[in-house]
Short mmCIF file of C-alpha atoms and ligand atoms in Angstrom, two decimals:
data_model
loop_
_atom_site.label_atom_id
_atom_site.label_comp_id
_atom_site.label_asym_id
_atom_site.label_seq_id
_atom_site.Cartn_x
_atom_site.Cartn_y
_atom_site.Cartn_z
CA MET A 740 67.86 190.91 -124.40
CA THR A 741 68.26 194.66 -124.56
CA ALA A 742 69.27 196.70 -121.55
CA ALA A 743 65.77 198.18 -121.45
CA ALA A 744 64.20 194.73 -121.50
CA ALA A 745 66.55 193.58 -118.75
CA ALA A 746 65.59 196.56 -116.61
CA LEU A 747 61.95 195.79 -117.21
CA THR A 748 62.45 192.17 -116.17
CA LEU A 749 64.04 193.37 -112.97
CA LEU A 750 61.14 195.69 -112.25
CA MET A 751 58.51 193.08 -112.88
CA PRO A 752 57.63 190.67 -110.10
CA ALA A 753 58.81 187.14 -110.85
CA SER A 754 55.37 185.76 -111.54
CA SER A 755 54.36 182.28 -112.54
CA THR A 756 50.96 180.79 -113.19
CA PRO A 757 49.10 180.87 -109.88
CA ALA A 758 48.64 177.36 -108.46
CA PRO A 759 46.95 175.93 -105.36
CA GLY A 760 49.10 175.69 -102.24
CA SER A 761 49.81 172.12 -101.18
CA PRO A 762 47.46 170.49 -98.63
CA GLY A 763 50.35 169.51 -96.30
CA ILE A 764 53.47 171.33 -95.15
CA GLY A 765 55.64 168.24 -95.68
CA ASP A 766 55.85 166.55 -92.27
CA ALA A 767 56.44 162.82 -92.64
CA TYR A 768 54.44 162.00 -89.48
CA PHE A 769 51.41 164.17 -90.33
CA PRO A 770 51.15 164.45 -94.11
CA ASN A 771 48.01 166.64 -94.02
CA ALA A 772 49.15 168.92 -91.20
CA GLY A 773 50.03 172.46 -92.18
CA ASN A 774 49.78 173.67 -95.75
CA GLY A 775 51.97 175.04 -98.51
CA GLY A 776 52.09 178.41 -100.24
CA TYR A 777 51.79 180.86 -97.37
CA ASP A 778 53.15 181.77 -94.00
CA VAL A 779 50.90 183.01 -91.19
CA ALA A 780 51.96 186.06 -89.15
CA HIS A 781 48.93 186.51 -86.90
CA TYR A 782 45.66 184.92 -85.82
CA ASP A 783 42.94 187.15 -84.43
CA VAL A 784 40.45 184.90 -82.66
CA ALA A 785 37.06 186.24 -81.52
CA LEU A 786 34.96 183.54 -79.96
CA THR A 787 31.63 183.61 -78.16
CA TYR A 788 30.84 180.59 -76.01
CA ALA A 789 27.13 179.98 -75.42
CA GLY A 790 27.49 177.90 -72.25
CA PRO A 791 27.94 174.29 -71.14
CA LYS A 792 24.39 173.25 -72.09
CA THR A 793 25.08 173.35 -75.82
CA GLY A 794 28.82 173.95 -75.78
CA ALA A 795 28.26 175.99 -78.94
CA VAL A 796 30.53 178.75 -80.19
CA ASP A 797 30.25 181.57 -82.70
CA ALA A 798 33.69 182.45 -83.93
CA THR A 799 35.46 184.80 -86.30
CA VAL A 800 39.11 184.14 -86.99
CA ALA A 801 41.14 186.64 -89.03
CA ILE A 802 44.37 185.18 -90.37
CA THR A 803 47.07 187.52 -91.62
CA ALA A 804 49.48 185.64 -93.88
CA LYS A 805 52.03 186.17 -96.63
CA ALA A 806 51.90 184.21 -99.88
CA THR A 807 55.13 182.30 -100.54
CA GLN A 808 54.09 181.42 -104.10
CA ASP A 809 51.55 182.73 -106.59
CA LEU A 810 48.37 181.21 -105.19
CA SER A 811 45.13 180.43 -107.00
CA ALA A 812 43.85 178.76 -103.82
CA PHE A 813 45.17 177.65 -100.44
CA ASP A 814 44.21 175.26 -97.67
CA LEU A 815 43.64 175.76 -93.98
CA ASP A 816 43.36 172.88 -91.53
CA PHE A 817 39.92 172.90 -89.93
CA ARG A 818 37.84 170.24 -88.17
CA GLY A 819 35.47 172.65 -86.43
CA PRO A 820 31.74 173.27 -86.81
CA GLU A 821 29.83 174.77 -89.71
CA ILE A 822 31.45 177.51 -91.76
CA VAL A 823 29.32 180.62 -92.08
CA SER A 824 31.56 182.53 -94.47
CA VAL A 825 35.09 182.94 -95.75
CA ALA A 826 36.54 186.18 -97.11
CA VAL A 827 39.98 187.13 -98.36
CA ASP A 828 40.97 190.78 -98.19
CA GLY A 829 37.35 191.71 -97.71
CA ARG A 830 35.94 189.81 -100.69
CA PRO A 831 33.90 186.63 -100.30
CA ALA A 832 35.92 183.53 -101.15
CA ARG A 833 34.77 180.13 -102.30
CA HIS A 834 35.49 177.34 -99.85
CA ALA A 835 35.23 173.57 -99.73
CA ARG A 836 35.88 171.05 -96.97
CA ALA A 837 37.32 167.54 -97.19
CA GLY A 838 38.62 165.86 -94.04
CA GLN A 839 40.74 168.41 -92.22
CA GLU A 840 41.36 170.47 -95.37
CA LEU A 841 39.45 173.69 -95.86
CA THR A 842 40.27 174.87 -99.37
CA VAL A 843 39.85 178.60 -99.90
CA THR A 844 39.65 180.04 -103.40
CA PRO A 845 39.92 183.84 -103.27
CA ALA A 846 38.16 186.02 -105.82
CA PHE A 847 41.59 186.88 -107.27
CA PRO A 848 44.97 185.09 -107.23
CA LEU A 849 47.43 186.07 -104.49
CA GLN A 850 50.82 187.07 -105.76
CA GLU A 851 53.95 185.72 -104.10
CA GLY A 852 55.07 188.07 -101.36
CA ARG A 853 51.63 189.59 -100.85
CA THR A 854 50.24 189.89 -97.35
CA PHE A 855 46.57 188.97 -97.19
CA THR A 856 43.90 188.49 -94.56
CA ALA A 857 41.52 185.56 -94.57
CA VAL A 858 38.48 185.85 -92.32
CA VAL A 859 36.65 182.65 -91.45
CA ARG A 860 33.36 182.71 -89.53
CA TYR A 861 31.92 179.53 -88.09
CA SER A 862 29.26 178.41 -85.69
CA GLY A 863 28.33 175.25 -83.81
CA THR A 864 29.72 172.89 -81.20
CA PRO A 865 33.40 171.98 -81.49
CA ARG A 866 34.31 168.36 -80.70
CA PRO A 867 37.55 166.86 -79.45
CA LEU A 868 39.65 164.36 -81.34
CA GLN A 869 40.21 160.92 -79.95
CA SER A 870 43.04 158.57 -80.83
CA PRO A 871 44.84 155.60 -79.25
CA ALA A 872 48.17 157.46 -79.37
CA PHE A 873 47.05 160.89 -78.16
CA GLY A 874 43.90 160.21 -76.12
CA THR A 875 41.25 162.95 -76.07
CA TYR A 876 42.58 166.27 -77.33
CA GLY A 877 41.84 169.53 -79.09
CA TRP A 878 38.76 171.44 -77.89
CA VAL A 879 37.65 169.45 -74.83
CA PRO A 880 34.31 170.26 -73.11
CA SER A 881 34.20 170.31 -69.32
CA LYS A 882 31.32 170.50 -66.85
CA ASP A 883 31.25 174.32 -66.89
CA GLY A 884 33.11 175.19 -70.06
CA ALA A 885 35.91 173.87 -72.21
CA VAL A 886 39.68 173.73 -72.42
CA VAL A 887 42.02 173.37 -75.39
CA VAL A 888 44.94 170.93 -75.27
CA ALA A 889 45.80 170.37 -78.90
CA GLU A 890 49.13 168.57 -79.21
CA PRO A 891 50.01 167.35 -81.71
CA ASP A 892 47.35 168.01 -84.39
CA GLY A 893 44.23 169.05 -82.46
CA ALA A 894 44.23 172.81 -83.14
CA PRO A 895 41.90 172.43 -86.17
CA THR A 896 39.14 171.21 -83.79
CA TRP A 897 38.61 174.84 -82.80
CA LEU A 898 40.58 177.04 -85.24
CA PRO A 899 41.06 177.30 -88.99
CA VAL A 900 44.83 177.17 -88.94
CA ASN A 901 48.10 176.33 -90.68
CA ASP A 902 48.53 173.50 -88.25
CA HIS A 903 52.24 172.87 -88.02
CA PRO A 904 54.80 173.97 -85.40
CA ARG A 905 57.15 175.38 -88.04
CA ASP A 906 54.63 178.12 -88.96
CA LYS A 907 54.61 180.10 -85.75
CA ALA A 908 52.45 183.22 -85.42
CA THR A 909 51.24 185.72 -82.84
CA TYR A 910 47.68 185.45 -81.53
CA ALA A 911 45.01 187.75 -80.12
CA PHE A 912 42.05 186.21 -78.29
CA ARG A 913 38.73 187.80 -77.47
CA VAL A 914 36.51 185.31 -75.68
CA THR A 915 32.97 186.13 -74.65
CA VAL A 916 31.33 183.88 -72.08
CA PRO A 917 28.10 183.84 -70.06
CA LYS A 918 28.44 185.87 -66.88
CA GLY A 919 29.85 183.84 -64.02
CA LEU A 920 32.34 182.03 -66.24
CA ARG A 921 35.84 183.25 -67.09
CA ALA A 922 38.10 182.70 -70.03
CA LEU A 923 41.87 182.42 -69.99
CA ALA A 924 44.25 182.05 -72.88
CA ASN A 925 47.94 182.34 -73.72
CA GLY A 926 49.91 185.49 -73.05
CA ARG A 927 49.00 188.81 -71.53
CA PRO A 928 45.53 189.68 -70.29
CA GLY A 929 43.91 192.78 -71.78
CA GLU A 930 42.06 193.49 -68.55
CA PRO A 931 43.12 193.31 -64.92
CA VAL A 932 42.92 189.58 -64.21
CA THR A 933 41.27 190.13 -60.86
CA GLY A 934 38.42 192.18 -62.36
CA ALA A 935 36.23 189.25 -63.32
CA GLY A 936 32.58 189.19 -64.16
CA LYS A 937 31.89 192.41 -66.01
CA ALA A 938 31.39 192.77 -69.71
CA THR A 939 34.12 194.82 -71.33
CA GLY A 940 32.65 195.58 -74.69
CA GLY A 941 35.29 193.40 -76.27
CA LYS A 942 37.78 196.13 -77.00
CA ALA A 943 40.12 195.10 -79.76
CA LEU A 944 43.61 194.13 -78.68
CA THR A 945 45.33 194.63 -81.99
CA SER A 946 44.58 196.55 -85.12
CA GLY A 947 43.68 193.26 -86.78
CA ALA A 948 40.84 192.85 -84.33
CA ALA A 949 39.11 195.80 -85.96
CA LEU A 950 38.23 193.39 -88.76
CA LEU A 951 36.13 191.44 -86.33
CA GLY A 952 33.49 194.06 -85.61
CA GLY A 953 30.33 193.20 -83.81
CA GLU A 954 31.43 190.03 -82.10
CA ALA A 955 31.83 190.84 -78.48
CA GLY A 956 29.06 190.66 -75.94
CA THR A 957 28.36 194.07 -74.46
CA GLY A 958 25.20 193.36 -72.48
CA GLY A 959 24.96 192.40 -68.85
CA GLU A 960 24.69 188.70 -69.64
CA THR A 961 28.20 188.10 -70.83
CA ALA A 962 31.78 188.93 -70.01
CA THR A 963 34.59 189.33 -72.51
CA TYR A 964 38.18 188.42 -71.79
CA THR A 965 41.03 189.46 -74.03
CA TRP A 966 44.49 187.93 -74.15
CA ALA A 967 47.45 188.52 -76.43
CA GLU A 968 50.26 186.13 -77.26
CA GLU A 969 52.93 188.44 -78.62
CA SER A 970 55.71 185.88 -79.08
CA PRO A 971 55.61 183.53 -82.07
CA MET A 972 53.65 180.42 -81.10
CA ALA A 973 53.00 177.00 -82.63
CA SER A 974 49.31 176.26 -83.24
CA TYR A 975 49.25 173.21 -80.93
CA LEU A 976 50.19 175.54 -78.06
CA ALA A 977 47.27 177.93 -78.60
CA MET A 978 44.77 177.57 -75.78
CA VAL A 979 41.62 178.93 -74.22
CA ALA A 980 40.17 177.69 -70.96
CA ILE A 981 36.59 178.53 -70.04
CA GLY A 982 35.10 177.71 -66.66
CA ARG A 983 34.68 178.73 -63.03
CA PHE A 984 38.28 179.59 -62.35
CA ARG A 985 39.98 181.14 -59.32
CA VAL A 986 42.73 183.34 -60.70
CA ARG A 987 45.85 184.55 -58.90
CA GLU A 988 48.52 186.93 -60.04
CA THR A 989 52.02 187.58 -58.77
CA THR A 990 55.34 188.49 -60.35
CA VAL A 991 58.81 186.96 -60.53
CA SER A 992 61.53 189.46 -61.46
CA GLY A 993 58.91 191.59 -63.19
CA ILE A 994 57.30 188.69 -65.08
CA PRO A 995 53.55 188.42 -64.38
CA VAL A 996 52.68 184.90 -63.20
CA ILE A 997 48.98 184.20 -63.74
CA THR A 998 47.62 180.94 -62.42
CA ALA A 999 44.07 179.62 -62.34
CA VAL A 1000 42.39 176.60 -60.84
CA ASP A 1001 38.90 175.33 -61.49
CA ALA A 1002 36.62 175.97 -58.51
CA LYS A 1003 36.79 172.26 -57.73
CA TYR A 1004 40.50 172.71 -56.92
CA LYS A 1005 40.20 176.07 -55.16
CA ALA A 1006 42.01 174.78 -52.07
CA SER A 1007 45.10 174.29 -54.29
CA ALA A 1008 45.20 177.75 -55.89
CA LYS A 1009 48.15 178.90 -53.78
CA THR A 1010 49.96 175.59 -54.19
CA LEU A 1011 49.86 175.91 -57.98
CA GLU A 1012 51.11 179.48 -57.77
CA ASP A 1013 53.94 178.58 -55.37
CA ARG A 1014 55.12 175.68 -57.52
CA THR A 1015 54.97 177.78 -60.68
CA VAL A 1016 56.96 180.58 -59.08
CA LYS A 1017 59.56 178.11 -57.80
CA ALA A 1018 59.88 176.39 -61.18
CA LEU A 1019 60.19 179.72 -63.03
CA THR A 1020 62.86 181.00 -60.66
CA TRP A 1021 64.89 177.80 -60.78
CA ALA A 1022 64.54 177.19 -64.53
CA SER A 1023 65.62 180.76 -65.34
CA SER A 1024 68.76 180.23 -63.27
CA VAL A 1025 69.62 177.05 -65.19
CA PHE A 1026 68.40 177.70 -68.77
CA GLY A 1027 68.80 181.48 -68.97
CA PRO A 1028 66.24 184.30 -69.16
CA TYR A 1029 62.59 183.22 -69.41
CA PRO A 1030 61.68 183.60 -73.10
CA PHE A 1031 58.13 185.00 -72.77
CA ALA A 1032 56.23 188.01 -71.39
CA THR A 1033 54.19 186.13 -68.78
CA ALA A 1034 54.09 182.75 -67.06
CA GLY A 1035 51.51 180.70 -65.21
CA GLY A 1036 49.41 177.56 -65.28
CA ILE A 1037 45.83 176.32 -65.29
CA VAL A 1038 44.26 173.38 -63.48
CA ALA A 1039 41.14 172.45 -65.46
CA ASP A 1040 38.41 170.05 -64.37
CA THR A 1041 38.62 168.00 -67.55
CA ARG A 1042 39.85 164.56 -66.51
CA LEU A 1043 42.42 163.86 -69.18
CA ASP A 1044 45.18 163.13 -66.66
CA TYR A 1045 47.89 164.75 -68.72
CA ALA A 1046 49.31 168.22 -69.05
CA LEU A 1047 50.24 170.37 -71.99
CA GLU A 1048 52.85 173.12 -72.03
CA THR A 1049 50.49 175.64 -73.69
CA GLN A 1050 52.60 178.75 -74.23
CA GLU A 1051 53.12 180.93 -71.15
CA ARG A 1052 50.35 179.03 -69.31
CA PRO A 1053 50.43 175.21 -69.22
CA VAL A 1054 47.19 173.28 -68.71
CA TYR A 1055 47.01 170.48 -66.14
CA SER A 1056 43.94 168.48 -66.94
CA GLY A 1057 42.24 166.98 -63.91
CA PHE A 1058 44.99 167.13 -61.27
CA VAL A 1059 47.14 169.46 -59.20
CA PRO A 1060 50.69 168.92 -60.44
CA GLY A 1061 53.61 168.14 -58.16
CA GLU A 1062 56.78 170.24 -58.28
CA ALA A 1063 58.61 168.07 -60.80
CA PHE A 1064 55.57 168.10 -63.09
CA VAL A 1065 55.45 171.89 -63.03
CA VAL A 1066 59.20 171.94 -63.72
CA HIS A 1067 58.61 169.73 -66.78
CA GLU A 1068 56.01 172.11 -68.27
CA MET A 1069 58.08 175.14 -67.33
CA ALA A 1070 61.16 173.69 -69.08
CA HIS A 1071 59.05 173.32 -72.23
CA GLN A 1072 58.72 177.11 -72.37
CA TRP A 1073 62.41 177.17 -73.34
CA PHE A 1074 62.54 173.77 -75.04
CA GLY A 1075 59.56 173.09 -77.27
CA ASN A 1076 57.83 176.47 -77.18
CA SER A 1077 60.48 179.18 -77.63
CA VAL A 1078 62.78 176.78 -79.47
CA GLY A 1079 60.16 174.85 -81.41
CA LEU A 1080 60.08 171.91 -83.79
CA ARG A 1081 60.62 171.97 -87.52
CA GLU A 1082 59.51 168.33 -87.80
CA TRP A 1083 57.43 166.23 -85.39
CA ARG A 1084 60.07 163.52 -85.74
CA ASP A 1085 62.35 165.62 -83.51
CA VAL A 1086 59.90 165.70 -80.59
CA TRP A 1087 62.65 164.42 -78.25
CA LEU A 1088 63.98 168.03 -78.44
CA ASN A 1089 60.84 168.84 -76.42
CA GLU A 1090 60.25 165.80 -74.25
CA GLY A 1091 63.81 164.62 -73.66
CA PHE A 1092 64.78 168.12 -72.54
CA ALA A 1093 61.74 168.62 -70.29
CA THR A 1094 62.31 165.22 -68.70
CA TYR A 1095 65.97 166.03 -68.17
CA ALA A 1096 64.86 169.25 -66.44
CA GLU A 1097 62.90 167.08 -63.98
CA TRP A 1098 66.07 165.08 -63.30
CA LEU A 1099 68.01 168.29 -62.71
CA TRP A 1100 65.28 169.46 -60.35
CA ARG A 1101 65.53 166.21 -58.40
CA GLU A 1102 69.30 166.63 -58.32
CA ARG A 1103 68.78 170.09 -56.88
CA THR A 1104 66.11 169.19 -54.32
CA THR A 1105 66.76 165.57 -53.28
CA ARG A 1106 69.69 163.20 -52.72
CA ASP A 1107 69.06 161.79 -56.16
CA SER A 1108 70.93 162.99 -59.26
CA ALA A 1109 70.53 162.88 -63.02
CA LYS A 1110 73.48 160.50 -63.14
CA LYS A 1111 71.84 158.10 -60.67
CA ILE A 1112 68.52 158.27 -62.49
CA PHE A 1113 70.33 157.54 -65.76
CA LYS A 1114 72.06 154.53 -64.16
CA ARG A 1115 68.84 153.06 -62.86
CA TYR A 1116 67.22 153.29 -66.28
CA TYR A 1117 70.35 151.98 -67.96
CA ALA A 1118 70.19 148.88 -65.77
CA GLN A 1119 66.85 147.94 -67.33
CA ARG A 1120 66.69 145.08 -69.83
CA ALA A 1121 67.48 145.88 -73.45
CA ASP A 1122 63.88 145.08 -74.43
CA SER A 1123 62.43 147.55 -71.90
CA PRO A 1124 60.18 150.37 -73.22
CA VAL A 1125 62.91 152.71 -71.95
CA PHE A 1126 64.89 151.91 -75.09
CA ALA A 1127 62.38 151.39 -77.88
CA PRO A 1128 61.62 152.96 -80.21
CA PRO A 1129 64.79 155.06 -80.66
CA PRO A 1130 63.75 158.62 -79.79
CA GLY A 1131 65.35 160.17 -82.88
CA ASP A 1132 62.59 158.79 -85.13
CA PRO A 1133 59.88 157.26 -82.93
CA GLY A 1134 57.06 157.29 -85.50
CA ALA A 1135 53.78 159.16 -85.08
CA ALA A 1136 52.17 156.44 -82.94
CA ASP A 1137 55.02 156.64 -80.41
CA LEU A 1138 55.41 160.42 -80.51
CA PHE A 1139 54.90 160.52 -76.73
CA GLY A 1140 56.29 157.08 -76.04
CA PHE A 1141 58.24 156.47 -72.83
CA SER A 1142 61.53 156.21 -74.71
CA VAL A 1143 61.09 159.67 -76.25
CA TYR A 1144 61.01 161.09 -72.72
CA VAL A 1145 63.46 158.83 -70.90
CA ARG A 1146 65.97 157.73 -73.52
CA GLY A 1147 65.83 161.32 -74.82
CA ALA A 1148 66.80 162.56 -71.35
CA MET A 1149 69.46 159.81 -71.11
CA CYS A 1150 70.97 161.21 -74.32
CA LEU A 1151 71.41 164.56 -72.59
CA GLU A 1152 73.00 162.90 -69.54
CA ALA A 1153 75.40 161.06 -71.87
CA LEU A 1154 76.25 164.43 -73.45
CA ARG A 1155 76.78 166.01 -70.02
CA GLU A 1156 79.15 163.24 -68.93
CA ARG A 1157 81.09 163.58 -72.19
CA VAL A 1158 81.55 167.36 -72.25
CA GLY A 1159 81.40 168.21 -68.53
CA ASP A 1160 78.99 170.38 -66.57
CA ARG A 1161 80.30 173.76 -67.62
CA THR A 1162 80.10 173.08 -71.35
CA PHE A 1163 76.85 171.11 -71.02
CA PHE A 1164 74.92 173.92 -69.38
CA GLN A 1165 76.46 176.37 -71.82
CA VAL A 1166 75.13 174.19 -74.68
CA LEU A 1167 71.60 174.28 -73.20
CA ARG A 1168 71.62 178.01 -72.49
CA THR A 1169 73.06 179.09 -75.83
CA TRP A 1170 70.67 176.72 -77.66
CA ALA A 1171 67.71 178.45 -75.99
CA GLU A 1172 69.16 181.89 -76.54
CA SER A 1173 70.32 181.54 -80.15
CA ARG A 1174 67.16 179.77 -81.37
CA ARG A 1175 64.70 181.80 -79.32
CA GLY A 1176 61.35 182.10 -81.10
CA SER A 1177 62.30 179.82 -83.98
CA SER A 1178 61.99 176.17 -85.02
CA ALA A 1179 64.91 173.76 -85.00
CA THR A 1180 66.02 170.22 -85.86
CA THR A 1181 68.03 167.49 -84.16
CA GLU A 1182 70.80 167.97 -86.74
CA GLU A 1183 71.04 171.63 -85.72
CA PHE A 1184 71.26 170.69 -82.05
CA VAL A 1185 74.04 168.19 -82.72
CA ALA A 1186 75.96 170.80 -84.74
CA HIS A 1187 75.40 173.34 -81.96
CA ALA A 1188 76.69 170.94 -79.29
CA GLU A 1189 79.73 170.11 -81.43
CA ARG A 1190 80.52 173.76 -82.05
CA THR A 1191 80.09 174.73 -78.41
CA SER A 1192 82.15 171.84 -77.06
CA GLY A 1193 84.71 171.60 -79.85
CA ARG A 1194 84.16 167.83 -79.94
CA ARG A 1195 82.82 165.39 -82.49
CA LEU A 1196 79.55 164.16 -81.02
CA GLY A 1197 77.86 162.47 -83.98
CA PRO A 1198 78.44 158.93 -82.69
CA LEU A 1199 77.10 159.78 -79.21
CA PHE A 1200 73.89 161.25 -80.62
CA ASP A 1201 73.52 158.43 -83.14
CA ALA A 1202 73.88 155.83 -80.39
CA TRP A 1203 71.32 157.50 -78.14
CA LEU A 1204 68.83 158.74 -80.72
CA LYS A 1205 68.99 156.22 -83.54
CA GLY A 1206 70.50 152.88 -82.47
CA ARG A 1207 68.14 149.95 -81.91
CA GLY A 1208 67.87 148.44 -78.44
CA LYS A 1209 70.11 149.50 -75.58
CA PRO A 1210 73.03 151.75 -76.59
CA LYS A 1211 76.28 149.96 -75.70
CA LYS A 1212 79.00 152.34 -76.80
CA TRP A 1213 78.93 156.07 -77.38
N1 LIG B 989 53.68 167.48 -74.28
C1 LIG B 989 52.95 166.90 -73.17
C2 LIG B 989 53.89 166.88 -71.98
O1 LIG B 989 54.81 166.12 -71.94
C3 LIG B 989 52.51 165.51 -73.43
C4 LIG B 989 51.30 165.26 -74.21
C5 LIG B 989 50.52 166.09 -74.93
C6 LIG B 989 50.68 164.01 -74.30
N2 LIG B 989 49.48 165.42 -75.47
C7 LIG B 989 49.57 164.15 -75.08
C8 LIG B 989 51.00 162.77 -73.78
C9 LIG B 989 48.73 163.08 -75.36
C10 LIG B 989 50.19 161.71 -74.06
C11 LIG B 989 49.07 161.87 -74.83
O2 LIG B 989 53.79 167.69 -71.07
ZN1 ZN B 990 56.49 167.23 -72.00
#
């Protein structure tokens, strides 16, 4: 080729024939979760909730994303109510639904590297998912409102989304509710949290929100609450909670701590705040600086009897959590949320670490210790659920199996005993610090622990994460 032709080639974008993005991101446990061909930067969520009678919502979600290939079409994951319209960069787009896949065909192909905005409007009553492994999850109605607890794949019940933890994004929420109810979400409030009950006119939080014109309630009948999650967040951690909440606010070293309890639990409002403050203070001293702008927690009146570490503001569904429980969800802010998952297979990086944090808390506050707790579990029979399945690849059905939590935590105790306290806590802190805001794998953690300790640790991690039955040597 001539020099001129070569220069031309360099100037021209490397373009191929536009093709549809793949319907899954490539997670072995959830083949349809996430999608290929683009990367989301921001979700702008404007949602009007009609009230508990119908549970209906009117929503407009604006998704700002970057094409990672030349796209003729792309999928979102969506299991919500009826779609009203879809537009891409302001032009109506064709759309089709099949299962959780919402396929969007823009009026024009999207070139690799291009940033585009997809706006999806929908209307109707969202429904939760139900499964033997994960119980009731996603958008969950309550007596007075609703709460979202979406792990692992429940976010599409209420949002059109690239539903995989490896595609983190920032979020803005604008939630309009009938007067008398309040709405909370992840991140920072856009209004003073104690100023409940008055309509705000739904002022946009981010420039992206300008795309959403005409959504917010401005009359006397509704109130609009805005929240902004400014740190990258996995879709399963996105949350709104609507109901009759009592909200408290305090600070810990300058970090706003916003807690809320459903009116039914109003006697425990201070208890939740105290435990959250204690957990935040202690966890920061052990794991390093808190990775987010705000902290908190929400006790909802849904009776799911589990909690979820929704970013900055965990949800406790149907109970007031004890100290160790709050410590568990707080630890997830470092391990699971800030340092997220690249594959669901590696979920022990979330649950093993959060469980180990509970053991450390008990070591700190009782006569018990992580070592003693480890020993008691280790004394269990080899066929105990403590040991199976191996936490390094538990399978989707056992994603939250007992062994993922306990044998995962035992793996960390084995590491601690091998490398010593000083190195062990350095491994945890530098893991949180160096991977802050990203998504990681078990292999990366093993390499990190080996580098930090200067020891070969492959056999220890293999024994604890992969071996069948009770590990005997490591
Ligand atoms: N990540 C949650 C925690 O450990 C656990 C969780 C979320 C869960 N969804 C679930 C457990 C469904 C069982 C079923 O705090
Ligand atoms: Zn957990």
